[in-house]
Coordinates of N, CA and C and ligand atoms in Angstrom, one line a residue:
M209 N -40.0 71.1 55.4 CA -39.0 70.1 55.7 C -39.4 69.4 57.0
S210 N -39.3 68.1 57.1 CA -39.5 67.4 58.4 C -38.3 66.4 58.6
L211 N -38.1 66.1 59.9 CA -37.0 65.3 60.2 C -37.5 63.9 60.7
R212 N -36.9 62.9 60.3 CA -37.3 61.5 60.7 C -36.0 60.8 61.1
I213 N -36.0 60.2 62.4 CA -34.8 59.6 62.9 C -34.5 58.3 62.1
L214 N -33.3 58.3 61.6 CA -32.8 57.1 60.8 C -31.9 56.2 61.8
I215 N -31.0 56.9 62.5 CA -30.1 56.2 63.4 C -30.1 57.0 64.7
S216 N -30.5 56.3 65.8 CA -30.7 57.0 67.0 C -29.3 57.3 67.7
E217 N -29.4 58.2 68.6 CA -28.2 58.5 69.4 C -27.6 57.3 70.1
D218 N -28.5 56.4 70.6 CA -28.0 55.2 71.3 C -27.3 54.3 70.3
Q219 N -27.9 54.1 69.1 CA -27.3 53.3 68.1 C -25.9 53.8 67.7
I220 N -25.8 55.1 67.6 CA -24.5 55.7 67.2 C -23.5 55.5 68.3
T221 N -23.9 55.7 69.6 CA -23.0 55.5 70.7 C -22.4 54.1 70.7
N222 N -23.3 53.1 70.6 CA -22.9 51.7 70.6 C -22.0 51.4 69.5
R223 N -22.3 51.8 68.3 CA -21.5 51.5 67.1 C -20.1 52.1 67.2
V224 N -20.1 53.4 67.6 CA -18.8 54.1 67.7 C -17.9 53.4 68.7
R225 N -18.5 52.9 69.8 CA -17.7 52.2 70.8 C -17.1 51.0 70.2
E226 N -17.9 50.2 69.4 CA -17.4 49.0 68.8 C -16.3 49.3 67.8
I227 N -16.4 50.3 67.0 CA -15.4 50.7 66.0 C -14.1 51.1 66.8
G228 N -14.3 51.8 67.9 CA -13.1 52.2 68.7 C -12.4 51.0 69.2
E229 N -13.1 50.0 69.7 CA -12.5 48.8 70.2 C -11.7 48.1 69.1
Q230 N -12.3 48.0 67.9 CA -11.7 47.4 66.8 C -10.4 48.1 66.4
I231 N -10.4 49.4 66.3 CA -9.2 50.2 66.0 C -8.1 50.0 67.0
T232 N -8.5 50.0 68.3 CA -7.5 49.7 69.3 C -6.8 48.4 69.1
V233 N -7.5 47.4 68.7 CA -6.9 46.1 68.4 C -6.1 46.1 67.2
D234 N -6.6 46.8 66.2 CA -5.9 46.9 64.8 C -4.6 47.7 64.8
Y235 N -4.4 48.6 65.8 CA -3.2 49.4 65.8 C -2.5 49.2 67.1
P236 N -1.8 48.1 67.3 CA -1.2 47.8 68.6 C 0.1 48.7 68.8
D237 N 0.7 49.2 67.8 CA 1.9 50.0 67.9 C 2.0 51.1 66.9
G238 N 3.0 51.9 66.9 CA 3.2 52.9 65.9 C 2.5 54.2 66.3
T239 N 2.7 55.2 65.4 CA 2.1 56.5 65.7 C 0.8 56.6 64.9
L240 N -0.3 56.8 65.6 CA -1.6 56.8 64.9 C -2.1 58.3 64.9
Y241 N -2.4 58.7 63.7 CA -3.0 60.0 63.4 C -4.4 59.9 63.0
L242 N -5.3 60.5 63.8 CA -6.7 60.6 63.4 C -6.9 61.9 62.7
I243 N -7.2 61.9 61.4 CA -7.4 63.1 60.7 C -8.9 63.3 60.4
C244 N -9.4 64.3 61.0 CA -10.9 64.6 61.0 C -11.2 65.5 59.8
I245 N -12.1 65.2 59.0 CA -12.5 66.0 57.8 C -13.6 66.9 58.3
L246 N -13.3 68.2 58.4 CA -14.3 69.2 58.9 C -15.3 69.5 57.8
K247 N -16.5 70.0 58.2 CA -16.9 70.1 59.6 C -17.7 68.8 60.0
G248 N -18.2 68.1 59.0 CA -19.2 67.0 59.3 C -18.7 66.0 60.2
A249 N -17.4 65.7 60.3 CA -17.0 64.5 61.1 C -16.6 64.9 62.5
C250 N -16.9 66.2 62.9 CA -16.4 66.6 64.2 C -16.9 65.9 65.4
F251 N -18.2 65.5 65.4 CA -18.7 64.8 66.6 C -18.3 63.3 66.5
F252 N -18.2 62.8 65.3 CA -17.7 61.4 65.2 C -16.3 61.3 65.7
L253 N -15.5 62.2 65.3 CA -14.1 62.2 65.7 C -14.0 62.3 67.2
A254 N -14.8 63.2 67.8 CA -14.7 63.4 69.3 C -15.1 62.1 70.0
D255 N -16.1 61.5 69.6 CA -16.6 60.2 70.2 C -15.6 59.1 69.9
L256 N -15.2 59.0 68.6 CA -14.4 57.8 68.2 C -13.0 57.9 68.9
A257 N -12.4 59.1 69.0 CA -11.1 59.3 69.6 C -11.1 58.8 71.0
R258 N -12.2 59.1 71.7 CA -12.3 58.7 73.1 C -12.7 57.2 73.3
A259 N -13.1 56.5 72.2 CA -13.4 55.1 72.3 C -12.1 54.3 71.9
I260 N -11.1 55.0 71.5 CA -9.8 54.3 71.1 C -8.9 54.3 72.3
K261 N -8.6 53.1 72.8 CA -7.9 53.0 74.1 C -6.4 52.9 73.9
R262 N -5.8 53.9 73.1 CA -4.4 54.0 73.0 C -4.1 55.5 72.6
D263 N -2.9 55.9 72.7 CA -2.5 57.3 72.4 C -2.8 57.5 70.9
A264 N -3.3 58.6 70.5 CA -3.5 59.0 69.1 C -3.4 60.5 69.0
F265 N -2.8 60.9 67.9 CA -2.7 62.3 67.5 C -4.0 62.7 66.8
I266 N -4.4 63.9 66.9 CA -5.6 64.4 66.3 C -5.3 65.6 65.5
D267 N -5.8 65.7 64.2 CA -5.6 66.9 63.5 C -6.8 67.0 62.5
F268 N -6.9 68.2 61.9 CA -8.2 68.5 61.1 C -7.8 69.0 59.7
M269 N -8.6 68.5 58.8 CA -8.5 69.1 57.4 C -9.8 69.6 57.0
A270 N -9.8 70.7 56.2 CA -11.1 71.2 55.7 C -11.0 71.1 54.2
I271 N -12.0 70.7 53.5 CA -12.0 70.4 52.1 C -13.3 71.0 51.5
S272 N -13.2 71.5 50.3 CA -14.4 71.9 49.7 C -14.5 71.4 48.3
S273 N -15.6 70.9 47.9 CA -15.9 70.4 46.6 C -16.6 71.6 45.9
Y274 N -16.4 71.8 44.6 CA -16.9 72.9 43.9 C -18.4 72.7 43.6
G275 N -19.2 72.6 44.6 CA -20.7 72.5 44.3 C -21.0 71.0 44.1
A276 N -22.2 70.6 44.5 CA -22.5 69.2 44.4 C -22.5 68.6 43.0
E277 N -22.9 69.5 42.0 CA -22.9 69.0 40.6 C -21.5 68.8 40.1
K278 N -20.5 69.3 40.7 CA -19.2 69.2 40.2 C -18.3 68.2 40.9
T279 N -18.8 67.6 42.0 CA -18.0 66.7 42.8 C -17.4 65.6 41.9
S280 N -18.2 65.1 41.0 CA -17.8 64.0 40.2 C -16.6 64.3 39.3
S281 N -16.3 65.6 39.1 CA -15.2 66.0 38.3 C -13.9 65.8 39.0
G282 N -14.0 65.6 40.3 CA -12.8 65.4 41.2 C -12.2 66.7 41.6
E283 N -12.8 67.8 41.3 CA -12.3 69.1 41.7 C -12.5 69.3 43.2
V284 N -11.4 69.1 44.0 CA -11.5 69.2 45.4 C -10.5 70.2 45.9
R285 N -10.9 71.1 46.8 CA -9.9 72.2 47.2 C -9.6 72.0 48.7
I286 N -8.4 72.1 49.0 CA -8.0 72.0 50.4 C -8.1 73.4 51.1
I287 N -9.0 73.6 52.0 CA -9.2 74.9 52.7 C -8.3 75.0 53.9
K288 N -8.1 73.8 54.6 CA -7.2 73.8 55.7 C -6.4 72.5 55.7
D289 N -5.1 72.6 55.7 CA -4.3 71.4 55.6 C -3.7 71.1 57.0
I290 N -3.1 70.0 57.2 CA -2.4 69.7 58.4 C -0.9 70.1 58.2
D291 N -0.3 70.5 59.3 CA 1.1 71.0 59.1 C 2.1 70.1 59.7
I292 N 1.7 68.9 60.3 CA 2.7 68.0 60.8 C 3.1 67.0 59.7
S293 N 4.3 66.4 59.9 CA 4.8 65.4 59.0 C 4.0 64.1 59.3
L294 N 3.7 63.4 58.2 CA 3.0 62.1 58.3 C 3.9 60.9 58.0
E295 N 5.1 61.2 57.7 CA 6.0 60.2 57.2 C 6.2 59.1 58.3
G296 N 5.9 57.8 57.9 CA 6.0 56.7 58.7 C 4.9 56.5 59.7
A297 N 3.9 57.4 59.7 CA 2.8 57.2 60.6 C 1.6 56.4 60.0
D298 N 0.8 55.9 60.9 CA -0.5 55.3 60.5 C -1.6 56.4 60.5
I299 N -2.2 56.6 59.3 CA -3.2 57.6 59.2 C -4.6 57.0 59.2
L300 N -5.5 57.5 60.0 CA -6.8 57.1 59.9 C -7.7 58.4 59.6
I301 N -8.2 58.4 58.4 CA -9.0 59.5 58.0 C -10.4 59.3 58.6
V302 N -10.9 60.3 59.3 CA -12.2 60.2 59.9 C -13.2 61.1 59.2
E303 N -14.2 60.5 58.5 CA -15.1 61.2 57.7 C -16.6 60.9 58.1
D304 N -17.5 61.9 57.8 CA -18.8 61.7 58.2 C -19.6 60.7 57.3
I305 N -19.5 60.9 56.0 CA -20.3 60.1 55.1 C -19.5 60.0 53.7
I306 N -19.6 58.8 53.1 CA -19.1 58.6 51.8 C -20.2 58.4 50.8
D307 N -20.2 59.3 49.8 CA -21.3 59.3 48.9 C -20.8 58.9 47.5
S308 N -20.3 59.8 46.7 CA -19.7 59.4 45.4 C -18.4 58.8 45.6
G309 N -17.7 59.1 46.7 CA -16.3 58.6 46.9 C -15.2 59.5 46.3
V310 N -15.7 60.6 45.6 CA -14.7 61.4 44.9 C -13.8 62.2 45.9
T311 N -14.4 62.7 47.0 CA -13.6 63.5 47.9 C -12.5 62.6 48.6
L312 N -12.9 61.4 49.0 CA -11.9 60.5 49.6 C -10.9 59.9 48.7
T313 N -11.2 59.7 47.5 CA -10.2 59.3 46.5 C -9.2 60.3 46.3
Y314 N -9.6 61.6 46.2 CA -8.6 62.7 46.0 C -7.8 62.8 47.3
L315 N -8.4 62.7 48.4 CA -7.7 62.9 49.7 C -6.7 61.8 50.0
T316 N -7.1 60.6 49.8 CA -6.1 59.5 50.0 C -4.9 59.5 49.1
N317 N -5.2 59.9 47.8 CA -4.0 60.1 46.9 C -3.1 61.2 47.4
L318 N -3.7 62.3 47.8 CA -2.9 63.4 48.3 C -2.0 63.0 49.5
L319 N -2.6 62.3 50.5 CA -1.9 62.0 51.7 C -0.9 60.9 51.5
R320 N -1.2 60.0 50.5 CA -0.2 58.9 50.2 C 1.1 59.5 49.8
Q321 N 1.1 60.6 49.1 CA 2.4 61.3 48.7 C 3.2 61.7 49.9
R322 N 2.6 61.8 51.1 CA 3.4 62.2 52.2 C 4.1 61.0 53.0
R323 N 4.1 59.9 52.3 CA 4.8 58.7 52.8 C 4.4 58.2 54.2
P324 N 3.2 58.1 54.5 CA 2.8 57.4 55.8 C 3.1 55.9 55.7
R325 N 3.0 55.3 56.9 CA 3.2 53.8 56.8 C 1.9 53.2 56.3
S326 N 0.7 53.7 56.7 CA -0.5 53.2 56.2 C -1.6 54.3 56.2
I327 N -2.6 54.1 55.4 CA -3.8 55.0 55.4 C -5.0 54.2 55.4
R328 N -5.9 54.4 56.3 CA -7.2 53.8 56.3 C -8.3 54.9 56.5
I329 N -9.5 54.5 56.2 CA -10.6 55.4 56.3 C -11.6 54.8 57.3
A330 N -12.1 55.7 58.2 CA -13.2 55.4 59.1 C -14.4 56.4 58.7
T331 N -15.5 55.8 58.3 CA -16.6 56.7 58.1 C -17.8 56.3 58.9
L332 N -18.5 57.3 59.4 CA -19.7 57.0 60.2 C -20.8 56.4 59.3
L333 N -21.0 57.0 58.1 CA -22.1 56.6 57.2 C -21.5 56.3 55.8
D334 N -22.2 55.3 55.2 CA -21.8 55.0 53.8 C -23.0 54.8 53.0
K335 N -23.1 55.5 51.8 CA -24.2 55.3 50.9 C -23.6 54.6 49.6
P336 N -23.5 53.3 49.7 CA -22.8 52.5 48.7 C -23.4 52.6 47.3
E337 N -24.7 52.8 47.3 CA -25.4 53.0 46.0 C -25.0 54.1 45.1
R338 N -24.4 55.1 45.8 CA -24.1 56.4 45.1 C -22.6 56.4 44.6
R339 N -21.9 55.3 44.8 CA -20.5 55.4 44.5 C -20.1 55.6 43.0
K340 N -19.2 56.5 42.8 CA -18.7 56.7 41.4 C -17.3 56.4 41.3
S341 N -16.6 56.6 42.5 CA -15.2 56.4 42.5 C -14.9 55.4 43.6
H342 N -14.2 54.2 43.3 CA -14.0 53.2 44.3 C -13.1 53.6 45.5
V343 N -13.5 53.4 46.7 CA -12.7 53.7 47.8 C -12.7 52.5 48.8
D344 N -11.6 52.1 49.3 CA -11.5 51.0 50.3 C -11.8 51.7 51.6
V345 N -12.8 51.2 52.3 CA -13.2 51.8 53.6 C -13.0 50.7 54.7
A346 N -12.1 51.0 55.6 CA -11.8 50.0 56.6 C -12.9 49.9 57.7
Y347 N -13.4 51.0 58.1 CA -14.4 51.1 59.2 C -15.6 51.9 58.8
V348 N -16.8 51.2 58.8 CA -18.0 51.8 58.5 C -19.0 51.7 59.6
G349 N -19.5 52.9 60.1 CA -20.5 52.8 61.1 C -21.8 52.2 60.7
F350 N -22.4 52.8 59.7 CA -23.7 52.3 59.2 C -23.8 52.5 57.7
K351 N -24.2 51.5 57.0 CA -24.6 51.6 55.6 C -26.0 52.1 55.5
I352 N -26.2 53.2 54.7 CA -27.6 53.7 54.7 C -28.1 53.8 53.2
P353 N -29.4 53.9 53.0 CA -29.9 54.0 51.6 C -29.7 55.4 51.1
D354 N -30.0 55.6 49.8 CA -29.7 56.9 49.2 C -30.7 57.9 49.6
E355 N -30.6 58.4 50.8 CA -31.5 59.5 51.3 C -30.6 60.6 51.9
F356 N -31.0 61.8 51.9 CA -30.2 62.9 52.4 C -30.4 62.9 53.9
V357 N -29.3 62.8 54.6 CA -29.3 62.8 56.1 C -28.6 64.0 56.7
V358 N -29.1 64.4 57.9 CA -28.5 65.4 58.7 C -28.3 65.0 60.1
G359 N -27.6 65.8 60.9 CA -27.4 65.5 62.3 C -26.1 64.8 62.7
Y360 N -25.7 64.9 63.9 CA -24.5 64.3 64.4 C -23.3 64.8 63.5
G361 N -23.4 66.1 63.2 CA -22.3 66.7 62.4 C -22.7 67.0 61.0
L362 N -23.6 66.2 60.4 CA -24.0 66.4 59.0 C -25.0 67.5 58.9
D363 N -24.9 68.3 57.8 CA -25.7 69.5 57.6 C -26.5 69.5 56.3
F364 N -27.5 70.4 56.3 CA -28.1 70.8 55.1 C -28.0 72.3 55.1
A365 N -27.2 72.9 54.1 CA -26.9 74.3 54.1 C -26.5 74.8 55.5
E366 N -25.6 74.1 56.2 CA -25.0 74.4 57.5 C -26.0 74.3 58.6
R367 N -27.2 73.8 58.4 CA -28.1 73.6 59.5 C -28.1 72.2 60.0
Y368 N -28.7 72.0 61.1 CA -29.0 70.6 61.7 C -27.8 69.9 62.2
R369 N -26.6 70.5 62.2 CA -25.4 69.7 62.6 C -25.5 69.2 64.1
N370 N -26.1 70.0 64.9 CA -26.1 69.7 66.4 C -27.3 68.7 66.8
L371 N -28.0 68.1 65.9 CA -29.0 67.1 66.3 C -28.2 65.9 66.8
R372 N -28.8 65.2 67.8 CA -28.1 64.1 68.4 C -28.3 62.8 67.6
D373 N -29.3 62.7 66.8 CA -29.6 61.5 66.0 C -29.2 61.9 64.6
V374 N -29.0 60.8 63.8 CA -28.9 61.0 62.3 C -30.4 60.9 61.8
C375 N -30.8 62.0 61.1 CA -32.2 62.1 60.6 C -32.2 62.2 59.1
V376 N -33.3 61.7 58.5 CA -33.6 62.0 57.1 C -34.3 63.3 57.0
L377 N -33.9 64.1 56.1 CA -34.6 65.4 55.9 C -35.6 65.2 54.7
D378 N -36.8 65.1 55.1 CA -37.9 64.9 54.1 C -38.5 66.2 53.6
P379 N -38.7 66.4 52.4 CA -39.6 67.5 52.0 C -41.0 67.3 52.5
D380 N -41.6 68.3 53.0 CA -43.0 68.1 53.5 C -44.0 67.8 52.4
V381 N -44.8 66.8 52.7 CA -45.8 66.4 51.7 C -47.0 67.3 52.0
A382 N -47.5 67.9 51.0 CA -48.7 68.9 51.1 C -50.0 68.1 51.3
Ligands
IMP979 P1 -18.4 62.4 48.1 O1 -18.2 61.1 48.7 O2 -17.2 63.0 47.4 O3 -19.6 62.5 47.1 O4 -18.7 63.5 49.2 C1 -19.1 63.2 50.5 C2 -19.5 64.5 51.1 O5 -20.7 65.0 50.6 C3 -19.6 64.3 52.6 O6 -18.4 64.6 53.3 C4 -20.7 65.3 52.9 O7 -20.1 66.6 53.2 C5 -21.5 65.4 51.7 N1 -22.8 64.6 51.8 C6 -23.0 63.5 51.0 N2 -24.2 63.0 51.4 C7 -24.7 63.7 52.4 C8 -25.9 63.7 53.1 O8 -26.8 62.8 53.0 N3 -26.1 64.6 54.1 C9 -25.1 65.6 54.3 N4 -24.0 65.7 53.6 C10 -23.8 64.8 52.6
MG980 MG1 -17.8 66.0 54.7

């Protein structure tokens, strides 16, 4: 396996700052909850939260899909839920990457039942070619081609999350 930089640390820093400024403008009042989807979105959440120039609550959810081949079935399991009430709040789901869209479709439906004032999604990366389930995404860092990426929180079998850049994981050519 070899790693090729797709999006550099500097590009990420600049784009996250822009999204943070936009979110600051878009949410002038109300209670804003940033809900980070573990583990992949942890660095994005940390940088984005500090780029938002207003008070925001932070919480974490962990979700598991039953294996890659089963994600399209919509079988998603909540491993860690949030315990605060979301009623009347503005929720911003912070995700690392949207691929098929199955995970976020499930999650937004679940959170909508808790009667927030609004729900939006911020994702660092979007692979639009792979979409199976339509999701409205308010904030996208980068649209990327259908390649498997790691770094800045994203993993392959739990590895490479601490890379500073987003890299494509290429199988080595013999
Ligand atoms: P989906 O949108 O329901 O298909 O699932 C998105 C999830 O799949 C993300 O939160 C990641 O955990 C994982 N994923 C999708 N594409 C990649 C990738 O290129 N690298 C690492 N994880 C990925
Ligand atoms: Mg994820």
